[in-house]
PDB file of C-alpha atoms in Angstrom:
ATOM      1  CA  MET A   1      19.148  12.170   3.893  1.00  0.00           C
ATOM      2  CA  LYS A   2      16.054  13.173   2.745  1.00  0.00           C
ATOM      3  CA  ILE A   3      17.553  14.699  -0.366  1.00  0.00           C
ATOM      4  CA  VAL A   4      20.311  11.848  -0.946  1.00  0.00           C
ATOM      5  CA  SER A   5      17.245   9.349  -1.364  1.00  0.00           C
ATOM      6  CA  ALA A   6      15.055  11.351  -3.575  1.00  0.00           C
ATOM      7  CA  LEU A   7      18.080  12.638  -6.351  1.00  0.00           C
ATOM      8  CA  THR A   8      18.491   8.124  -6.011  1.00  0.00           C
ATOM      9  CA  LEU A   9      14.883   7.026  -6.534  1.00  0.00           C
ATOM     10  CA  GLY A  10      15.275  10.579  -9.440  1.00  0.00           C
ATOM     11  CA  GLY A  11      18.632   8.675 -10.887  1.00  0.00           C
ATOM     12  CA  ALA A  12      16.129   5.382 -11.187  1.00  0.00           C
ATOM     13  CA  SER A  13      13.626   6.483 -12.563  1.00  0.00           C
ATOM     14  CA  ILE A  14      14.957   7.995 -15.591  1.00  0.00           C
ATOM     15  CA  ALA A  15      16.733   4.737 -16.225  1.00  0.00           C
ATOM     16  CA  LEU A  16      13.021   2.907 -15.232  1.00  0.00           C
ATOM     17  CA  TRP A  17      12.254   5.726 -18.138  1.00  0.00           C
ATOM     18  CA  LEU A  18      14.476   5.029 -20.854  1.00  0.00           C
ATOM     19  CA  GLU A  19      13.978   1.186 -20.100  1.00  0.00           C
ATOM     20  CA  GLY A  20      10.651   0.958 -21.057  1.00  0.00           C
ATOM     21  CA  PHE A  21       9.516   0.564 -17.858  1.00  0.00           C
ATOM     22  CA  ILE A  22       7.450   3.298 -17.106  1.00  0.00           C
ATOM     23  CA  PRO A  23       5.395   6.433 -19.109  1.00  0.00           C
ATOM     24  CA  SER A  24       7.105   9.209 -19.789  1.00  0.00           C
ATOM     25  CA  LEU A  25       3.886  11.538 -18.372  1.00  0.00           C
ATOM     26  CA  ASN A  26       4.619   9.674 -14.775  1.00  0.00           C
ATOM     27  CA  LEU A  27       8.973  10.613 -15.532  1.00  0.00           C
ATOM     28  CA  VAL A  28       6.885  14.107 -15.292  1.00  0.00           C
ATOM     29  CA  LEU A  29       4.842  13.848 -13.021  1.00  0.00           C
ATOM     30  CA  LEU A  30       7.665  12.172 -10.231  1.00  0.00           C
ATOM     31  CA  PRO A  31       8.840  15.288 -10.057  1.00  0.00           C
ATOM     32  CA  ILE A  32       5.665  16.981  -8.700  1.00  0.00           C
ATOM     33  CA  PHE A  33       4.941  14.335  -6.544  1.00  0.00           C
ATOM     34  CA  VAL A  34       7.916  14.761  -4.275  1.00  0.00           C
ATOM     35  CA  THR A  35       7.883  18.421  -4.112  1.00  0.00           C
ATOM     36  CA  GLY A  36       5.069  18.310  -1.742  1.00  0.00           C
ATOM     37  CA  LEU A  37       5.665  15.666  -0.321  1.00  0.00           C
ATOM     38  CA  TYR A  38       8.862  17.607   0.982  1.00  0.00           C
ATOM     39  CA  THR A  39       6.587  19.745   1.390  1.00  0.00           C
ATOM     40  CA  ILE A  40       4.169  19.098   3.488  1.00  0.00           C
ATOM     41  CA  SER A  41       6.973  17.828   5.615  1.00  0.00           C
ATOM     42  CA  GLU A  42       9.834  20.203   6.950  1.00  0.00           C
ATOM     43  CA  VAL A  43       7.525  22.858   5.196  1.00  0.00           C
ATOM     44  CA  GLY A  44       5.128  25.205   7.669  1.00  0.00           C
ATOM     45  CA  PHE A  45       1.969  27.506   6.874  1.00  0.00           C
ATOM     46  CA  PRO A  46       0.270  29.566   9.144  1.00  0.00           C
ATOM     47  CA  TYR A  47      -3.206  29.113   7.922  1.00  0.00           C
ATOM     48  CA  LYS A  48      -4.164  24.576   8.279  1.00  0.00           C
ATOM     49  CA  THR A  49      -6.832  25.073   4.646  1.00  0.00           C
ATOM     50  CA  ILE A  50      -3.122  25.808   2.214  1.00  0.00           C
ATOM     51  CA  THR A  51      -1.463  22.695   4.409  1.00  0.00           C
ATOM     52  CA  ILE A  52      -4.665  20.119   3.486  1.00  0.00           C
ATOM     53  CA  ALA A  53      -4.361  21.915   0.111  1.00  0.00           C
ATOM     54  CA  ILE A  54      -0.944  20.402  -0.902  1.00  0.00           C
ATOM     55  CA  TRP A  55      -1.826  17.583   0.913  1.00  0.00           C
ATOM     56  CA  PHE A  56      -4.761  16.449  -0.975  1.00  0.00           C
ATOM     57  CA  THR A  57      -3.042  18.023  -4.327  1.00  0.00           C
ATOM     58  CA  THR A  58      -0.334  15.589  -3.322  1.00  0.00           C
ATOM     59  CA  LEU A  59      -2.704  13.225  -2.627  1.00  0.00           C
ATOM     60  CA  LEU A  60      -3.937  13.090  -5.424  1.00  0.00           C
ATOM     61  CA  LEU A  61      -1.635  12.668  -7.779  1.00  0.00           C
ATOM     62  CA  GLY A  62       0.401   9.899  -6.361  1.00  0.00           C
ATOM     63  CA  PHE A  63      -3.281   8.021  -7.304  1.00  0.00           C
ATOM     64  CA  PHE A  64      -2.898   8.765 -10.687  1.00  0.00           C
ATOM     65  CA  ILE A  65       0.470   8.015 -10.912  1.00  0.00           C
ATOM     66  CA  ALA A  66      -0.250   4.595  -9.276  1.00  0.00           C
ATOM     67  CA  ILE A  67      -2.923   4.088 -11.183  1.00  0.00           C
ATOM     68  CA  TYR A  68      -2.089   5.267 -14.941  1.00  0.00           C
ATOM     69  CA  ARG A  69      -1.286   3.334 -17.489  1.00  0.00           C
ATOM     70  CA  PRO A  70      -1.398   4.804 -21.400  1.00  0.00           C
ATOM     71  CA  SER A  71      -3.433   2.479 -23.929  1.00  0.00           C
ATOM     72  CA  ASP A  72      -0.142   1.928 -25.699  1.00  0.00           C
ATOM     73  CA  PHE A  73       1.517   0.672 -22.660  1.00  0.00           C
ATOM     74  CA  ASN A  74       2.057  -2.241 -20.610  1.00  0.00           C
ATOM     75  CA  TYR A  75       4.418  -3.379 -17.442  1.00  0.00           C
ATOM     76  CA  PRO A  76       6.738  -5.701 -17.271  1.00  0.00           C
ATOM     77  CA  LEU A  77       5.471  -9.052 -17.300  1.00  0.00           C
ATOM     78  CA  ILE A  78       6.773 -11.216 -14.824  1.00  0.00           C
ATOM     79  CA  TRP A  79       5.350 -13.910 -14.147  1.00  0.00           C
ATOM     80  CA  GLN A  80       1.786 -15.591 -16.151  1.00  0.00           C
ATOM     81  CA  VAL A  81       0.327 -18.582 -15.830  1.00  0.00           C
ATOM     82  CA  SER A  82      -2.918 -20.625 -17.105  1.00  0.00           C
ATOM     83  CA  SER A  83      -4.069 -21.233 -13.502  1.00  0.00           C
ATOM     84  CA  LEU A  84      -2.254 -21.977  -9.759  1.00  0.00           C
ATOM     85  CA  TYR A  85      -4.381 -24.608  -9.548  1.00  0.00           C
ATOM     86  CA  GLU A  86      -6.708 -26.629 -11.108  1.00  0.00           C
ATOM     87  CA  GLY A  87     -10.446 -24.856 -11.994  1.00  0.00           C
ATOM     88  CA  GLY A  88      -8.547 -21.886 -11.137  1.00  0.00           C
ATOM     89  CA  LYS A  89      -8.479 -18.367 -12.971  1.00  0.00           C
ATOM     90  CA  PRO A  90      -6.079 -16.720 -14.887  1.00  0.00           C
ATOM     91  CA  PHE A  91      -2.765 -15.171 -13.628  1.00  0.00           C
ATOM     92  CA  SER A  92      -0.417 -12.800 -14.723  1.00  0.00           C
ATOM     93  CA  LEU A  93       2.013 -11.031 -12.728  1.00  0.00           C
ATOM     94  CA  HIS A  94       2.793  -7.006 -13.220  1.00  0.00           C
ATOM     95  CA  ALA A  95       6.324  -5.019 -11.645  1.00  0.00           C
ATOM     96  CA  ASN A  96       4.166  -1.734 -11.705  1.00  0.00           C
ATOM     97  CA  ALA A  97       7.280   0.165 -11.810  1.00  0.00           C
ATOM     98  CA  SER A  98       5.547   4.067 -11.044  1.00  0.00           C
ATOM     99  CA  LYS A  99       3.664   2.467  -8.511  1.00  0.00           C
ATOM    100  CA  ALA A 100       7.133   1.531  -6.507  1.00  0.00           C
ATOM    101  CA  LEU A 101       8.784   4.521  -7.435  1.00  0.00           C
ATOM    102  CA  GLY A 102       5.650   6.751  -6.024  1.00  0.00           C
ATOM    103  CA  GLY A 103       5.505   4.043  -2.622  1.00  0.00           C
ATOM    104  CA  TYR A 104      10.032   4.757  -2.057  1.00  0.00           C
ATOM    105  CA  PHE A 105       8.973   8.410  -2.455  1.00  0.00           C
ATOM    106  CA  VAL A 106       7.261   8.426   0.282  1.00  0.00           C
ATOM    107  CA  ILE A 107       9.083   6.526   2.559  1.00  0.00           C
ATOM    108  CA  ALA A 108      12.061   8.954   2.053  1.00  0.00           C
ATOM    109  CA  PHE A 109      10.460  11.557   2.869  1.00  0.00           C
ATOM    110  CA  LEU A 110       8.088  10.496   5.237  1.00  0.00           C
ATOM    111  CA  LEU A 111       9.137   7.935   7.171  1.00  0.00           C
ATOM    112  CA  ILE A 112      11.591   9.876   9.074  1.00  0.00           C
ATOM    113  CA  GLN A 113       8.875  12.194  10.775  1.00  0.00           C
ATOM    114  CA  THR A 114       7.160   9.340  12.130  1.00  0.00           C
ATOM    115  CA  LEU A 115      10.688   7.645  13.069  1.00  0.00           C
ATOM    116  CA  ARG A 116      10.941  10.940  15.540  1.00  0.00           C
ATOM    117  CA  GLU A 117       7.462  11.407  16.782  1.00  0.00           C
ATOM    118  CA  ASN A 118       5.857   7.759  17.165  1.00  0.00           C
ATOM    119  CA  GLU A 119       6.449   6.411  20.878  1.00  0.00           C
ATOM    120  CA  LYS A 120       6.370   2.379  19.483  1.00  0.00           C
ATOM    121  CA  ARG A 121       5.424  -0.679  21.511  1.00  0.00           C
ATOM    122  CA  THR A 122       8.109  -3.456  22.538  1.00  0.00           C
ATOM    123  CA  LEU A 123       8.739  -5.646  18.905  1.00  0.00           C
ATOM    124  CA  LEU A 124       7.755  -8.647  20.650  1.00  0.00           C
ATOM    125  CA  ALA A 125       4.338  -7.334  21.921  1.00  0.00           C
ATOM    126  CA  SER A 126       3.474  -5.829  17.947  1.00  0.00           C
ATOM    127  CA  ILE A 127       5.478  -8.919  16.773  1.00  0.00           C
ATOM    128  CA  VAL A 128       2.380 -11.079  18.368  1.00  0.00           C
ATOM    129  CA  PHE A 129      -0.582  -8.463  18.032  1.00  0.00           C
ATOM    130  CA  THR A 130       0.494  -8.266  13.865  1.00  0.00           C
ATOM    131  CA  SER A 131      -0.007 -11.861  13.756  1.00  0.00           C
ATOM    132  CA  VAL A 132      -3.738 -12.612  15.874  1.00  0.00           C
ATOM    133  CA  VAL A 133      -4.346  -9.692  13.143  1.00  0.00           C
ATOM    134  CA  VAL A 134      -2.866 -12.025   9.566  1.00  0.00           C
ATOM    135  CA  VAL A 135      -4.533 -15.217  11.088  1.00  0.00           C
ATOM    136  CA  LEU A 136      -7.833 -13.406  12.043  1.00  0.00           C
ATOM    137  CA  VAL A 137      -8.447 -11.794   8.321  1.00  0.00           C
ATOM    138  CA  THR A 138      -7.424 -14.947   6.768  1.00  0.00           C
ATOM    139  CA  LEU A 139      -9.538 -16.508   8.497  1.00  0.00           C
ATOM    140  CA  ILE A 140     -12.997 -14.362   8.071  1.00  0.00           C
ATOM    141  CA  ALA A 141     -11.600 -14.375   4.618  1.00  0.00           C
ATOM    142  CA  HIS A 142     -11.998 -18.449   4.742  1.00  0.00           C
ATOM    143  CA  ILE A 143     -15.324 -18.659   7.094  1.00  0.00           C
ATOM    144  CA  LEU A 144     -16.885 -15.757   6.128  1.00  0.00           C
ATOM    145  CA  PHE A 145     -16.796 -14.610   2.689  1.00  0.00           C
ATOM    146  CA  ASN A 146     -16.414 -18.521   1.492  1.00  0.00           C
ATOM    147  CA  ILE A 147     -12.648 -18.109  -0.671  1.00  0.00           C
ATOM    148  CA  GLN A 148     -11.915 -22.407  -0.249  1.00  0.00           C
ATOM    149  CA  TRP A 149      -8.663 -24.071   0.324  1.00  0.00           C
ATOM    150  CA  ARG A 150      -6.135 -24.071  -2.316  1.00  0.00           C
ATOM    151  CA  PRO A 151      -2.722 -25.141  -0.738  1.00  0.00           C
ATOM    152  CA  LYS A 152      -0.186 -24.663  -3.631  1.00  0.00           C
ATOM    153  CA  LEU A 153       3.568 -24.194  -3.656  1.00  0.00           C
ATOM    154  CA  PRO A 154       3.453 -22.876  -7.641  1.00  0.00           C
ATOM    155  CA  ASN A 155       7.189 -22.453  -9.696  1.00  0.00           C
ATOM    156  CA  GLY A 156       6.264 -18.817  -9.144  1.00  0.00           C
ATOM    157  CA  PHE A 157       6.220 -18.669  -5.688  1.00  0.00           C
ATOM    158  CA  LEU A 158       9.600 -17.122  -4.946  1.00  0.00           C
ATOM    159  CA  THR A 159       8.602 -14.286  -7.413  1.00  0.00           C
ATOM    160  CA  PHE A 160       5.462 -13.815  -6.362  1.00  0.00           C
ATOM    161  CA  SER A 161       6.829 -13.304  -2.853  1.00  0.00           C
ATOM    162  CA  ILE A 162       9.204 -10.869  -4.284  1.00  0.00           C
ATOM    163  CA  VAL A 163       7.038  -8.568  -6.150  1.00  0.00           C
ATOM    164  CA  ASN A 164       3.905  -8.173  -4.375  1.00  0.00           C
ATOM    165  CA  LEU A 165       6.286  -7.170  -0.866  1.00  0.00           C
ATOM    166  CA  GLY A 166       8.747  -4.886  -2.247  1.00  0.00           C
ATOM    167  CA  ILE A 167       6.230  -3.414  -4.374  1.00  0.00           C
ATOM    168  CA  THR A 168       2.439  -3.800  -3.588  1.00  0.00           C
ATOM    169  CA  VAL A 169       2.346  -4.421  -0.033  1.00  0.00           C
ATOM    170  CA  LEU A 170       5.832  -1.387   0.411  1.00  0.00           C
ATOM    171  CA  THR A 171       3.910   0.840  -1.608  1.00  0.00           C
ATOM    172  CA  GLU A 172       0.561   0.567  -0.510  1.00  0.00           C
ATOM    173  CA  GLU A 173       1.231   1.318   3.086  1.00  0.00           C
ATOM    174  CA  ALA A 174       3.378   3.979   2.442  1.00  0.00           C
ATOM    175  CA  PHE A 175       0.789   5.809   0.938  1.00  0.00           C
ATOM    176  CA  PHE A 176      -2.182   4.849   3.392  1.00  0.00           C
ATOM    177  CA  ARG A 177      -0.898   4.773   6.329  1.00  0.00           C
ATOM    178  CA  LEU A 178       1.919   6.650   6.110  1.00  0.00           C
ATOM    179  CA  LEU A 179       0.614   9.314   3.545  1.00  0.00           C
ATOM    180  CA  VAL A 180      -3.218   8.935   4.133  1.00  0.00           C
ATOM    181  CA  GLN A 181      -3.763   7.601   8.067  1.00  0.00           C
ATOM    182  CA  ASP A 182      -0.620  10.310   9.422  1.00  0.00           C
ATOM    183  CA  TYR A 183      -1.187  12.742   7.534  1.00  0.00           C
ATOM    184  CA  ILE A 184      -5.370  12.876   8.993  1.00  0.00           C
ATOM    185  CA  ALA A 185      -4.795  12.139  12.419  1.00  0.00           C
ATOM    186  CA  SER A 186      -2.400  15.885  12.358  1.00  0.00           C
ATOM    187  CA  PHE A 187      -5.437  17.745  10.942  1.00  0.00           C
ATOM    188  CA  PHE A 188      -7.245  17.267  13.863  1.00  0.00           C
ATOM    189  CA  THR A 189      -6.814  18.811  17.699  1.00  0.00           C
ATOM    190  CA  ASN A 190      -9.139  16.142  19.484  1.00  0.00           C
ATOM    191  CA  LYS A 191      -7.017  13.147  19.248  1.00  0.00           C
ATOM    192  CA  ARG A 192      -9.041  10.564  19.550  1.00  0.00           C
ATOM    193  CA  VAL A 193     -11.327  11.743  16.867  1.00  0.00           C
ATOM    194  CA  GLY A 194      -8.154  12.568  14.626  1.00  0.00           C
ATOM    195  CA  ILE A 195      -7.250   8.861  15.306  1.00  0.00           C
ATOM    196  CA  ILE A 196     -11.465   6.975  14.535  1.00  0.00           C
ATOM    197  CA  VAL A 197     -11.134   9.229  11.014  1.00  0.00           C
ATOM    198  CA  SER A 198      -8.112   8.896   9.698  1.00  0.00           C
ATOM    199  CA  LEU A 199      -8.901   4.736  10.200  1.00  0.00           C
ATOM    200  CA  SER A 200     -11.991   5.107   8.441  1.00  0.00           C
ATOM    201  CA  ILE A 201     -10.815   7.270   5.028  1.00  0.00           C
ATOM    202  CA  ALA A 202      -7.727   4.972   4.791  1.00  0.00           C
ATOM    203  CA  THR A 203      -9.331   1.924   5.443  1.00  0.00           C
ATOM    204  CA  LEU A 204     -12.103   3.734   2.640  1.00  0.00           C
ATOM    205  CA  LEU A 205     -10.379   4.275  -0.128  1.00  0.00           C
ATOM    206  CA  PHE A 206      -7.756   1.518  -0.165  1.00  0.00           C
ATOM    207  CA  ALA A 207     -10.986  -1.004  -0.233  1.00  0.00           C
ATOM    208  CA  PHE A 208     -11.783   1.377  -3.548  1.00  0.00           C
ATOM    209  CA  ALA A 209      -7.949   1.586  -4.567  1.00  0.00           C
ATOM    210  CA  HIS A 210      -8.657  -2.687  -5.081  1.00  0.00           C
ATOM    211  CA  THR A 211     -12.599  -2.884  -6.386  1.00  0.00           C
ATOM    212  CA  ALA A 212     -15.079   0.104  -7.293  1.00  0.00           C
ATOM    213  CA  VAL A 213     -17.737  -2.305  -7.049  1.00  0.00           C
ATOM    214  CA  PHE A 214     -20.020  -3.053  -4.052  1.00  0.00           C
ATOM    215  CA  SER A 215     -19.505  -6.499  -4.222  1.00  0.00           C
ATOM    216  CA  SER A 216     -18.550  -9.078  -0.796  1.00  0.00           C
ATOM    217  CA  SER A 217     -14.628  -8.410  -2.732  1.00  0.00           C
ATOM    218  CA  LEU A 218     -14.488  -4.864  -1.483  1.00  0.00           C
ATOM    219  CA  LEU A 219     -15.845  -5.646   2.148  1.00  0.00           C
ATOM    220  CA  LEU A 220     -13.678  -8.267   2.244  1.00  0.00           C
ATOM    221  CA  TYR A 221     -11.064  -5.207   1.226  1.00  0.00           C
ATOM    222  CA  LEU A 222     -12.088  -3.207   4.395  1.00  0.00           C
ATOM    223  CA  ILE A 223     -11.923  -6.151   6.814  1.00  0.00           C
ATOM    224  CA  ALA A 224      -8.500  -6.599   5.649  1.00  0.00           C
ATOM    225  CA  GLY A 225      -7.725  -2.222   5.482  1.00  0.00           C
ATOM    226  CA  THR A 226      -9.000  -2.093   8.758  1.00  0.00           C
ATOM    227  CA  GLY A 227      -7.409  -4.778  10.481  1.00  0.00           C
ATOM    228  CA  TYR A 228      -3.513  -3.059   8.213  1.00  0.00           C
ATOM    229  CA  GLY A 229      -4.595   0.386   9.674  1.00  0.00           C
ATOM    230  CA  VAL A 230      -5.447  -1.195  13.899  1.00  0.00           C
ATOM    231  CA  VAL A 231      -2.282  -2.938  13.418  1.00  0.00           C
ATOM    232  CA  TYR A 232      -0.159   0.053  12.373  1.00  0.00           C
ATOM    233  CA  LEU A 233      -1.706   2.355  15.333  1.00  0.00           C
ATOM    234  CA  TYR A 234      -1.296  -0.027  18.135  1.00  0.00           C
ATOM    235  CA  THR A 235       2.621  -0.622  17.270  1.00  0.00           C
ATOM    236  CA  GLN A 236       4.449   2.550  15.718  1.00  0.00           C
ATOM    237  CA  ARG A 237       5.834   0.353  13.542  1.00  0.00           C
ATOM    238  CA  LEU A 238       5.313   0.804   9.688  1.00  0.00           C
ATOM    239  CA  SER A 239       7.297  -2.036   9.590  1.00  0.00           C
ATOM    240  CA  MET A 240       4.449  -4.465  10.434  1.00  0.00           C
ATOM    241  CA  ALA A 241       1.576  -3.020   8.427  1.00  0.00           C
ATOM    242  CA  ILE A 242       3.751  -4.145   6.393  1.00  0.00           C
ATOM    243  CA  ALA A 243       4.463  -7.453   7.288  1.00  0.00           C
ATOM    244  CA  ALA A 244       0.610  -7.990   8.065  1.00  0.00           C
ATOM    245  CA  HIS A 245      -0.539  -6.594   4.294  1.00  0.00           C
ATOM    246  CA  PHE A 246       2.245  -8.722   3.506  1.00  0.00           C
ATOM    247  CA  GLY A 247       1.470 -12.464   5.030  1.00  0.00           C
ATOM    248  CA  VAL A 248      -1.374 -12.027   4.688  1.00  0.00           C
ATOM    249  CA  ASN A 249      -1.114 -12.058   1.032  1.00  0.00           C
ATOM    250  CA  ILE A 250       0.943 -14.734   1.702  1.00  0.00           C
ATOM    251  CA  LEU A 251      -1.016 -16.961   3.317  1.00  0.00           C
ATOM    252  CA  HIS A 252      -3.871 -15.775   0.691  1.00  0.00           C
ATOM    253  CA  PHE A 253      -2.206 -17.004  -2.314  1.00  0.00           C
ATOM    254  CA  SER A 254      -0.257 -19.910  -0.980  1.00  0.00           C
ATOM    255  CA  LEU A 255      -3.203 -21.769   1.213  1.00  0.00           C
ATOM    256  CA  PHE A 256      -6.107 -20.628  -0.666  1.00  0.00           C
ATOM    257  CA  GLU A 257      -7.641 -19.775  -3.753  1.00  0.00           C
ATOM    258  CA  TYR A 258      -5.908 -16.664  -5.403  1.00  0.00           C
ATOM    259  CA  PRO A 259      -7.087 -14.067  -7.277  1.00  0.00           C
ATOM    260  CA  ILE A 260     -10.228 -13.400  -5.320  1.00  0.00           C
ATOM    261  CA  PRO A 261     -12.612 -15.602  -6.972  1.00  0.00           C
ATOM    262  CA  PHE A 262     -15.436 -12.876  -6.724  1.00  0.00           C
TER     263      PHE A 262
END
């Protein structure tokens, strides 16, 4: 199954490169990234330091692939408006194909292992808990960070939803839950310590991946990242972490100021 998925995604990578949708360097780096994913998911090593070194290298490579954009390259522009509401910031939606491919490769190699090892909450409990987290994160953004009420349903709402879910949210949750949170937790013999450390590191990486500035936005991303990580911990379902992240994004996009005004 993993080999079939890898070959399918590899073919998609080549097709996207031929269309000019991903940088040439990323086409070279993706097979190396996939080799790292295969190694940490299938190959056992007698020394933990080797496993950690391979995992860390793979993680850095994944982040590089997601953010790398040479000066003469732009990802496809999907939608652009001067503002989503009166007085708002300009908004452009690009399809980062490299980021999407990295996320789908992570899912192809690591999700099946997670499904086998972890016992999930019931679907009803998972949905209720996830919904509560979505509401709490949204209310915190509105009340504590003064994200203003701006209800809207722009013409590009469906386009935004598809790109946000299929590229941004799915990829980020695959990285931060499967490749970061799960694997850091597995390095600890004390399960409770592993949970705390893995959630903390995943949250910090999530926040700094969205903003490198020490400001209100960083704190807001820390809160949101914690919420998504807690949803994953409680439900043991990647789908629920994705649902929480997507739910917050859609509520923010359709009901409040978007993008974040600070």
